[in-house]
mmCIF file of C-alpha atoms in Angstrom:
data_model
loop_
_atom_site.group_PDB
_atom_site.id
_atom_site.type_symbol
_atom_site.label_atom_id
_atom_site.label_comp_id
_atom_site.label_asym_id
_atom_site.label_seq_id
_atom_site.Cartn_x
_atom_site.Cartn_y
_atom_site.Cartn_z
ATOM 1 C CA MET A 466 209.361 78.218 -4.714
ATOM 2 C CA SER A 467 210.533 76.629 -1.528
ATOM 3 C CA GLY A 468 207.125 77.151 -0.049
ATOM 4 C CA PHE A 469 205.606 75.224 -3.010
ATOM 5 C CA LYS A 470 207.919 72.352 -2.546
ATOM 6 C CA CYS A 471 206.973 72.201 1.098
ATOM 7 C CA MET A 472 203.360 71.993 0.296
ATOM 8 C CA LEU A 473 203.967 69.208 -2.304
ATOM 9 C CA MET A 474 206.054 67.174 0.271
ATOM 10 C CA LEU A 475 203.271 67.590 2.884
ATOM 11 C CA CYS A 476 200.606 66.364 0.561
ATOM 12 C CA SER A 477 202.616 63.388 -0.507
ATOM 13 C CA HIS A 478 203.223 62.518 3.193
ATOM 14 C CA SER A 479 199.562 62.803 3.965
ATOM 15 C CA ARG A 480 198.595 60.444 1.038
ATOM 16 C CA ARG A 481 201.123 57.898 2.458
ATOM 17 C CA ILE A 482 199.551 57.994 5.882
ATOM 18 C CA ILE A 483 196.032 57.624 4.533
ATOM 19 C CA ARG A 484 197.182 54.571 2.517
ATOM 20 C CA ILE A 485 198.794 52.967 5.470
ATOM 21 C CA ASN A 486 195.573 53.466 7.602
ATOM 22 C CA ALA A 487 193.396 52.047 4.878
ATOM 23 C CA GLN A 488 195.524 48.925 4.829
ATOM 24 C CA THR A 489 195.228 48.639 8.645
ATOM 25 C CA VAL A 490 191.420 48.923 8.635
ATOM 26 C CA ASN A 491 190.819 46.589 5.689
ATOM 27 C CA PRO A 492 193.347 43.724 5.960
ATOM 28 C CA LYS A 493 193.785 41.442 2.948
ATOM 29 C CA ARG A 494 191.915 38.149 3.071
ATOM 30 C CA HIS A 495 193.817 35.044 2.151
ATOM 31 C CA LEU A 496 192.268 32.324 -0.065
ATOM 32 C CA PHE A 497 192.369 29.566 2.656
ATOM 33 C CA ASP A 498 190.992 31.592 5.639
ATOM 34 C CA LYS A 499 187.401 30.609 6.781
ATOM 35 C CA PRO A 500 184.994 32.849 8.651
ATOM 36 C CA ARG A 501 184.876 32.489 12.418
ATOM 37 C CA GLN A 502 181.116 32.069 12.316
ATOM 38 C CA SER A 503 181.294 28.944 10.154
ATOM 39 C CA LEU A 504 183.868 27.472 12.451
ATOM 40 C CA PHE A 505 181.652 27.962 15.599
ATOM 41 C CA LYS A 506 178.654 26.571 13.700
ATOM 42 C CA CYS A 507 180.559 23.327 12.684
ATOM 43 C CA GLU A 508 181.768 22.816 16.197
ATOM 44 C CA ASN A 509 178.310 23.204 17.667
ATOM 45 C CA VAL A 510 176.950 20.616 15.257
ATOM 46 C CA LYS A 511 179.636 18.173 16.142
ATOM 47 C CA LEU A 512 178.960 18.641 19.910
ATOM 48 C CA VAL A 513 175.244 18.068 19.379
ATOM 49 C CA ASN A 514 175.810 14.946 17.351
ATOM 50 C CA VAL A 515 178.262 13.551 20.126
ATOM 51 C CA GLY A 516 175.696 14.284 22.826
ATOM 52 C CA ARG A 517 173.051 12.510 20.999
ATOM 53 C CA GLN A 518 175.201 9.427 20.407
ATOM 54 C CA SER A 519 176.208 9.363 24.115
ATOM 55 C CA SER A 520 172.542 9.617 25.248
ATOM 56 C CA SER A 521 171.615 6.783 22.850
ATOM 57 C CA THR A 522 174.367 4.529 24.091
ATOM 58 C CA ALA A 523 173.554 5.159 27.756
ATOM 59 C CA ALA A 524 169.854 4.334 27.101
ATOM 60 C CA GLN A 525 170.733 1.092 25.311
ATOM 61 C CA ALA A 526 173.070 0.111 28.175
ATOM 62 C CA GLU A 527 170.365 0.871 30.762
ATOM 63 C CA LYS A 528 167.810 -1.057 28.829
ATOM 64 C CA GLY A 529 170.159 -4.121 28.597
ATOM 65 C CA GLU A 530 170.732 -3.945 32.329
ATOM 66 C CA ASP A 531 167.049 -3.818 33.118
ATOM 67 C CA SER A 532 166.342 -6.774 30.853
ATOM 68 C CA LEU A 533 169.113 -8.929 32.584
ATOM 69 C CA LEU A 534 167.901 -7.899 36.021
ATOM 70 C CA LYS A 535 164.277 -8.725 34.976
ATOM 71 C CA TRP A 536 165.160 -12.312 34.094
ATOM 72 C CA LEU A 537 167.476 -12.802 36.968
ATOM 73 C CA LEU A 538 164.814 -11.773 39.547
ATOM 74 C CA LEU A 539 162.268 -14.037 37.840
ATOM 75 C CA LEU A 540 164.495 -16.957 39.075
ATOM 76 C CA ILE A 541 163.284 -16.230 42.626
ATOM 77 C CA PRO A 542 159.616 -17.110 42.181
ATOM 78 C CA VAL A 543 160.363 -19.958 39.836
ATOM 79 C CA THR A 544 162.847 -21.477 42.295
ATOM 80 C CA THR A 545 160.434 -21.130 45.289
ATOM 81 C CA PHE A 546 157.637 -22.744 43.309
ATOM 82 C CA GLY A 547 159.867 -25.684 42.490
ATOM 83 C CA LEU A 548 160.869 -26.111 46.074
ATOM 84 C CA GLY A 549 157.187 -26.002 47.222
ATOM 85 C CA THR A 550 156.292 -28.678 44.601
ATOM 86 C CA TRP A 551 159.225 -30.753 45.834
ATOM 87 C CA GLN A 552 157.852 -30.565 49.420
ATOM 88 C CA VAL A 553 154.522 -31.685 48.224
ATOM 89 C CA LYS A 554 156.032 -34.860 46.772
ATOM 90 C CA ARG A 555 158.110 -35.315 49.872
ATOM 91 C CA ARG A 556 155.048 -35.144 52.080
ATOM 92 C CA GLN A 557 153.215 -37.718 50.024
ATOM 93 C CA TRP A 558 156.332 -39.956 50.302
ATOM 94 C CA LYS A 559 156.503 -39.540 54.106
ATOM 95 C CA LEU A 560 152.800 -40.149 54.678
ATOM 96 C CA LYS A 561 153.178 -43.376 52.588
ATOM 97 C CA LEU A 562 156.210 -44.473 54.518
ATOM 98 C CA ILE A 563 154.464 -43.908 57.897
ATOM 99 C CA GLN A 564 151.409 -45.823 56.744
ATOM 100 C CA GLU A 565 153.641 -48.712 55.664
ATOM 101 C CA LEU A 566 155.324 -48.764 59.084
ATOM 102 C CA GLN A 567 152.037 -48.727 60.799
ATOM 103 C CA ASN A 568 150.851 -51.607 58.754
ATOM 104 C CA LEU A 569 153.930 -53.687 59.601
ATOM 105 C CA THR A 570 153.593 -53.041 63.355
ATOM 106 C CA THR A 571 149.911 -54.065 63.337
ATOM 107 C CA ALA A 572 150.211 -57.068 60.914
ATOM 108 C CA ASP A 573 149.825 -60.573 62.130
ATOM 109 C CA PRO A 574 153.072 -61.888 63.678
ATOM 110 C CA ILE A 575 155.237 -64.379 61.922
ATOM 111 C CA PRO A 576 157.699 -66.862 63.615
ATOM 112 C CA LEU A 577 161.131 -65.526 64.206
ATOM 113 C CA PRO A 578 163.416 -66.650 61.324
ATOM 114 C CA ARG A 579 166.165 -69.097 62.329
ATOM 115 C CA ASP A 580 168.749 -67.245 60.204
ATOM 116 C CA PRO A 581 169.525 -63.830 61.813
ATOM 117 C CA GLY A 582 170.573 -62.532 58.374
ATOM 118 C CA GLU A 583 166.945 -62.643 57.200
ATOM 119 C CA LEU A 584 166.054 -59.966 59.731
ATOM 120 C CA LYS A 585 167.753 -57.173 57.689
ATOM 121 C CA ASP A 586 164.613 -56.985 55.549
ATOM 122 C CA LEU A 587 162.117 -57.472 58.359
ATOM 123 C CA GLU A 588 162.588 -54.211 60.511
ATOM 124 C CA TYR A 589 159.359 -53.152 62.105
ATOM 125 C CA ARG A 590 157.763 -56.622 61.259
ATOM 126 C CA ARG A 591 155.974 -58.369 64.128
ATOM 127 C CA VAL A 592 157.388 -61.768 65.145
ATOM 128 C CA LYS A 593 156.509 -64.307 67.805
ATOM 129 C CA VAL A 594 158.772 -66.231 70.071
ATOM 130 C CA ARG A 595 158.578 -68.541 73.102
ATOM 131 C CA GLY A 596 161.151 -68.922 75.895
ATOM 132 C CA ARG A 597 162.499 -67.643 79.169
ATOM 133 C CA PHE A 598 164.084 -64.348 80.417
ATOM 134 C CA ASP A 599 167.505 -64.098 81.964
ATOM 135 C CA HIS A 600 166.900 -61.249 84.435
ATOM 136 C CA SER A 601 170.445 -61.380 85.733
ATOM 137 C CA GLN A 602 171.857 -59.607 82.755
ATOM 138 C CA GLU A 603 169.424 -56.731 82.258
ATOM 139 C CA LEU A 604 170.532 -53.711 80.255
ATOM 140 C CA TYR A 605 169.074 -50.173 80.570
ATOM 141 C CA ILE A 606 168.700 -47.592 77.811
ATOM 142 C CA LEU A 607 168.232 -44.250 79.369
ATOM 143 C CA PRO A 608 166.879 -41.626 79.705
ATOM 144 C CA ARG A 609 163.674 -42.613 78.092
ATOM 145 C CA ALA A 610 160.025 -41.485 78.193
ATOM 146 C CA PRO A 611 157.073 -43.734 77.655
ATOM 147 C CA VAL A 612 155.733 -43.870 74.086
ATOM 148 C CA ASP A 613 152.464 -41.925 73.842
ATOM 149 C CA PRO A 614 151.711 -41.066 70.194
ATOM 150 C CA GLU A 615 148.841 -38.618 71.152
ATOM 151 C CA ARG A 616 151.146 -36.720 73.598
ATOM 152 C CA GLU A 617 154.026 -36.718 71.178
ATOM 153 C CA ALA A 618 151.829 -35.266 68.445
ATOM 154 C CA ARG A 619 150.736 -32.475 70.751
ATOM 155 C CA GLU A 620 154.305 -31.654 71.793
ATOM 156 C CA ALA A 621 155.852 -31.851 68.387
ATOM 157 C CA GLY A 622 158.384 -29.142 67.743
ATOM 158 C CA ARG A 623 158.686 -28.240 71.483
ATOM 159 C CA LEU A 624 162.209 -27.830 72.853
ATOM 160 C CA SER A 625 161.370 -29.731 76.035
ATOM 161 C CA SER A 626 158.912 -32.473 76.899
ATOM 162 C CA SER A 627 156.579 -32.609 79.834
ATOM 163 C CA GLY A 628 156.774 -36.479 80.025
ATOM 164 C CA GLU A 629 158.440 -38.328 82.957
ATOM 165 C CA SER A 630 161.850 -39.786 82.489
ATOM 166 C CA GLY A 631 162.847 -43.467 83.042
ATOM 167 C CA ALA A 632 164.533 -46.246 81.129
ATOM 168 C CA ASN A 633 163.861 -49.183 78.735
ATOM 169 C CA VAL A 634 164.749 -52.616 80.130
ATOM 170 C CA ILE A 635 166.540 -54.886 77.728
ATOM 171 C CA THR A 636 166.614 -58.504 78.864
ATOM 172 C CA PRO A 637 168.258 -61.601 77.222
ATOM 173 C CA PHE A 638 165.584 -64.083 76.152
ATOM 174 C CA TYR A 639 166.291 -67.722 75.456
ATOM 175 C CA CYS A 640 164.193 -69.037 72.609
ATOM 176 C CA THR A 641 163.364 -72.603 73.482
ATOM 177 C CA ASP A 642 162.011 -73.420 70.040
ATOM 178 C CA LEU A 643 165.060 -71.958 68.254
ATOM 179 C CA GLY A 644 167.845 -72.687 70.729
ATOM 180 C CA ILE A 645 169.273 -69.165 70.551
ATOM 181 C CA THR A 646 169.306 -66.176 72.902
ATOM 182 C CA ILE A 647 168.030 -62.892 71.702
ATOM 183 C CA LEU A 648 167.606 -59.360 73.218
ATOM 184 C CA VAL A 649 164.068 -58.220 74.159
ATOM 185 C CA ASN A 650 163.136 -54.663 74.957
ATOM 186 C CA ARG A 651 160.612 -55.568 77.649
ATOM 187 C CA GLY A 652 159.474 -51.800 77.828
ATOM 188 C CA TYR A 653 159.470 -48.723 79.971
ATOM 189 C CA VAL A 654 159.893 -48.306 83.650
ATOM 190 C CA PRO A 655 160.015 -45.063 85.666
ATOM 191 C CA LYS A 656 163.179 -43.919 87.344
ATOM 192 C CA ASN A 657 162.136 -45.364 90.725
ATOM 193 C CA LYS A 658 161.535 -48.795 89.228
ATOM 194 C CA ILE A 659 164.808 -49.258 87.263
ATOM 195 C CA ARG A 660 166.322 -51.605 89.948
ATOM 196 C CA PRO A 661 164.966 -55.154 89.563
ATOM 197 C CA GLU A 662 164.149 -55.582 93.299
ATOM 198 C CA THR A 663 161.600 -52.799 92.939
ATOM 199 C CA ARG A 664 159.439 -54.825 90.458
ATOM 200 C CA MET A 665 159.869 -58.390 91.540
ATOM 201 C CA LYS A 666 156.344 -59.304 90.510
ATOM 202 C CA GLY A 667 157.155 -58.868 86.807
ATOM 203 C CA GLN A 668 160.469 -60.878 87.037
ATOM 204 C CA VAL A 669 158.909 -64.155 85.785
ATOM 205 C CA THR A 670 161.048 -67.272 85.435
ATOM 206 C CA GLU A 671 158.699 -69.557 83.527
ATOM 207 C CA GLU A 672 158.347 -69.865 79.833
ATOM 208 C CA VAL A 673 156.225 -67.185 78.140
ATOM 209 C CA ASP A 674 155.036 -66.383 74.686
ATOM 210 C CA LEU A 675 156.003 -62.993 73.271
ATOM 211 C CA VAL A 676 155.195 -60.948 70.254
ATOM 212 C CA GLY A 677 157.653 -58.206 69.406
ATOM 213 C CA VAL A 678 158.739 -55.774 66.623
ATOM 214 C CA VAL A 679 162.112 -56.433 64.932
ATOM 215 C CA ARG A 680 164.599 -53.636 65.377
ATOM 216 C CA LEU A 681 167.981 -53.308 63.825
ATOM 217 C CA THR A 682 171.120 -51.672 65.268
ATOM 218 C CA GLU A 683 171.115 -47.915 65.786
ATOM 219 C CA GLN A 684 173.787 -45.318 64.869
ATOM 220 C CA ARG A 685 174.767 -42.893 67.509
ATOM 221 C CA LYS A 686 173.296 -39.493 66.776
ATOM 222 C CA PRO A 687 175.088 -36.181 67.290
ATOM 223 C CA PHE A 688 175.208 -35.019 70.971
ATOM 224 C CA VAL A 689 174.120 -38.507 72.153
ATOM 225 C CA PRO A 690 176.578 -39.718 74.862
ATOM 226 C CA GLN A 691 178.679 -42.845 74.240
ATOM 227 C CA ASN A 692 177.449 -46.144 75.709
ATOM 228 C CA ASN A 693 179.084 -47.239 78.822
ATOM 229 C CA ALA A 694 178.885 -51.113 79.251
ATOM 230 C CA GLU A 695 180.828 -51.205 82.359
ATOM 231 C CA SER A 696 178.331 -48.990 84.257
ATOM 232 C CA ASN A 697 175.361 -50.523 82.309
ATOM 233 C CA ARG A 698 174.298 -47.106 80.960
ATOM 234 C CA TRP A 699 173.155 -47.343 77.321
ATOM 235 C CA HIS A 700 171.953 -44.417 75.300
ATOM 236 C CA TYR A 701 171.392 -45.902 71.944
ATOM 237 C CA ARG A 702 170.800 -49.398 70.450
ATOM 238 C CA ASP A 703 174.197 -50.836 69.625
ATOM 239 C CA LEU A 704 173.414 -54.605 68.961
ATOM 240 C CA GLU A 705 177.052 -55.654 68.570
ATOM 241 C CA ALA A 706 178.105 -54.183 71.911
ATOM 242 C CA MET A 707 174.953 -55.441 73.669
ATOM 243 C CA ALA A 708 175.302 -58.996 72.229
ATOM 244 C CA LYS A 709 178.971 -59.052 73.320
ATOM 245 C CA THR A 710 178.068 -58.016 76.874
ATOM 246 C CA THR A 711 175.263 -60.537 77.347
ATOM 247 C CA GLY A 712 176.434 -63.405 75.069
ATOM 248 C CA ALA A 713 173.250 -63.149 73.045
ATOM 249 C CA GLU A 714 172.776 -63.053 69.193
ATOM 250 C CA GLU A 715 172.542 -59.753 67.437
ATOM 251 C CA VAL A 716 168.757 -60.070 67.340
ATOM 252 C CA PHE A 717 166.558 -57.388 69.006
ATOM 253 C CA ILE A 718 162.806 -57.047 69.271
ATOM 254 C CA ASP A 719 160.575 -54.574 71.084
ATOM 255 C CA ALA A 720 157.839 -56.433 73.068
ATOM 256 C CA VAL A 721 154.454 -55.129 72.031
ATOM 257 C CA LEU A 722 151.929 -53.675 74.642
ATOM 258 C CA GLU A 723 149.879 -56.888 74.645
ATOM 259 C CA SER A 724 152.946 -58.884 75.748
ATOM 260 C CA THR A 725 153.385 -56.744 78.932
ATOM 261 C CA ILE A 726 153.830 -58.884 82.110
ATOM 262 C CA PRO A 727 151.815 -57.521 85.038
ATOM 263 C CA GLY A 728 154.245 -55.793 87.433
ATOM 264 C CA GLY A 729 156.930 -55.503 84.896
ATOM 265 C CA PRO A 730 158.084 -52.999 82.249
ATOM 266 C CA VAL A 731 155.348 -51.571 79.961
ATOM 267 C CA GLY A 732 155.652 -52.867 76.384
ATOM 268 C CA GLY A 733 154.845 -51.184 73.184
ATOM 269 C CA GLN A 734 157.760 -48.726 73.210
ATOM 270 C CA THR A 735 158.377 -48.924 69.444
ATOM 271 C CA ARG A 736 158.142 -45.334 67.904
ATOM 272 C CA VAL A 737 156.786 -45.467 64.393
ATOM 273 C CA THR A 738 155.925 -41.738 64.011
ATOM 274 C CA LEU A 739 158.352 -40.089 61.757
ATOM 275 C CA ARG A 740 159.160 -36.326 61.651
ATOM 276 C CA ASN A 741 156.650 -34.822 59.170
ATOM 277 C CA GLU A 742 157.000 -31.053 58.813
ATOM 278 C CA HIS A 743 156.584 -30.802 55.095
ATOM 279 C CA MET A 744 153.246 -28.984 55.220
ATOM 280 C CA GLN A 745 154.796 -25.931 56.814
ATOM 281 C CA TYR A 746 157.588 -26.012 54.243
ATOM 282 C CA ILE A 747 154.950 -26.174 51.506
ATOM 283 C CA VAL A 748 153.196 -23.024 52.942
ATOM 284 C CA THR A 749 156.585 -21.245 53.298
ATOM 285 C CA TRP A 750 157.873 -21.839 49.755
ATOM 286 C CA TYR A 751 154.490 -21.258 48.012
ATOM 287 C CA GLY A 752 154.052 -18.126 50.094
ATOM 288 C CA LEU A 753 157.422 -16.821 48.997
ATOM 289 C CA CYS A 754 156.594 -17.678 45.399
ATOM 290 C CA ALA A 755 153.350 -15.728 45.532
ATOM 291 C CA ALA A 756 154.968 -12.604 47.191
ATOM 292 C CA THR A 757 157.995 -12.493 44.833
ATOM 293 C CA SER A 758 155.778 -13.044 41.800
ATOM 294 C CA TYR A 759 153.702 -10.078 42.641
ATOM 295 C CA MET A 760 156.830 -7.844 43.194
ATOM 296 C CA TRP A 761 158.174 -8.985 39.902
ATOM 297 C CA TYR A 762 154.946 -8.239 38.166
ATOM 298 C CA ALA A 763 154.641 -4.836 39.870
ATOM 299 C CA LYS A 764 158.173 -3.779 38.820
ATOM 300 C CA PHE A 765 158.429 -5.049 35.226
ATOM 301 C CA ILE A 766 154.890 -5.727 33.869
ATOM 302 C CA LYS A 767 152.572 -3.312 35.586
ATOM 303 C CA ARG A 768 154.999 -0.364 35.107
ATOM 304 C CA LEU A 769 154.911 -0.977 31.348
ATOM 305 C CA ALA A 770 151.138 -0.928 31.284
ATOM 306 C CA VAL A 771 151.091 2.473 32.976
#
């Protein structure tokens, strides 16, 4: 009897162990639990969508930057083309101005006006006067080289000139018909002829007829030395100071070449050639325009066609 009870207890204990093991192998599923595979699938879909959105945003940003760069770079050829066209107009204006000055300096001379104020509108105009020189008050503008338009055209743009150095002789001239004293640039003398005693033949004392070109006062340019009236060394045309030194009116003319007195300074020292380098500027700007236009085309247009 006791053995039978032991067997019943052993069987009951075994069933309990089997039941516990079954619960461990097959746990109960709750209502709100999701399968792990579904969770992974949803997460992968979200990551793919986010990646696509990021790629699309980056592509749009890059496209916007390229479009902005494209139009900014187009400003370079447009600007250089405008500058080249502006230089064309500047060259036309400069050539016209040079021609007008040449016409003034070759026109028939007119009598010198009695009113010095009228000369403000007559610069480079040829005038005629009659009178006598006062050689005792000569002024010297130096250093100066003789005016030679052909040589100056050949040496344009050079840092140094091969011409000789001398001075322009400025002499007070009493106009007998007007009763005033003016200043006349008689012309150029070399360095060894600056002193009056070295050119006595040209120091005439009788009345002479002169034709000259009206010139106005000149502003001192950078790096040009100051005039020194005490030592009679002048570097630019300051009519007020020159007139004060000699007692003449603030009227100044350059004697023309035909008014040169034998043995004296050589007249015709009026420079009417103006600096005209616009052609090389035109070539430079239009060349840059062509080069940058091709570069812009190759980068933004030709690449799209390919």
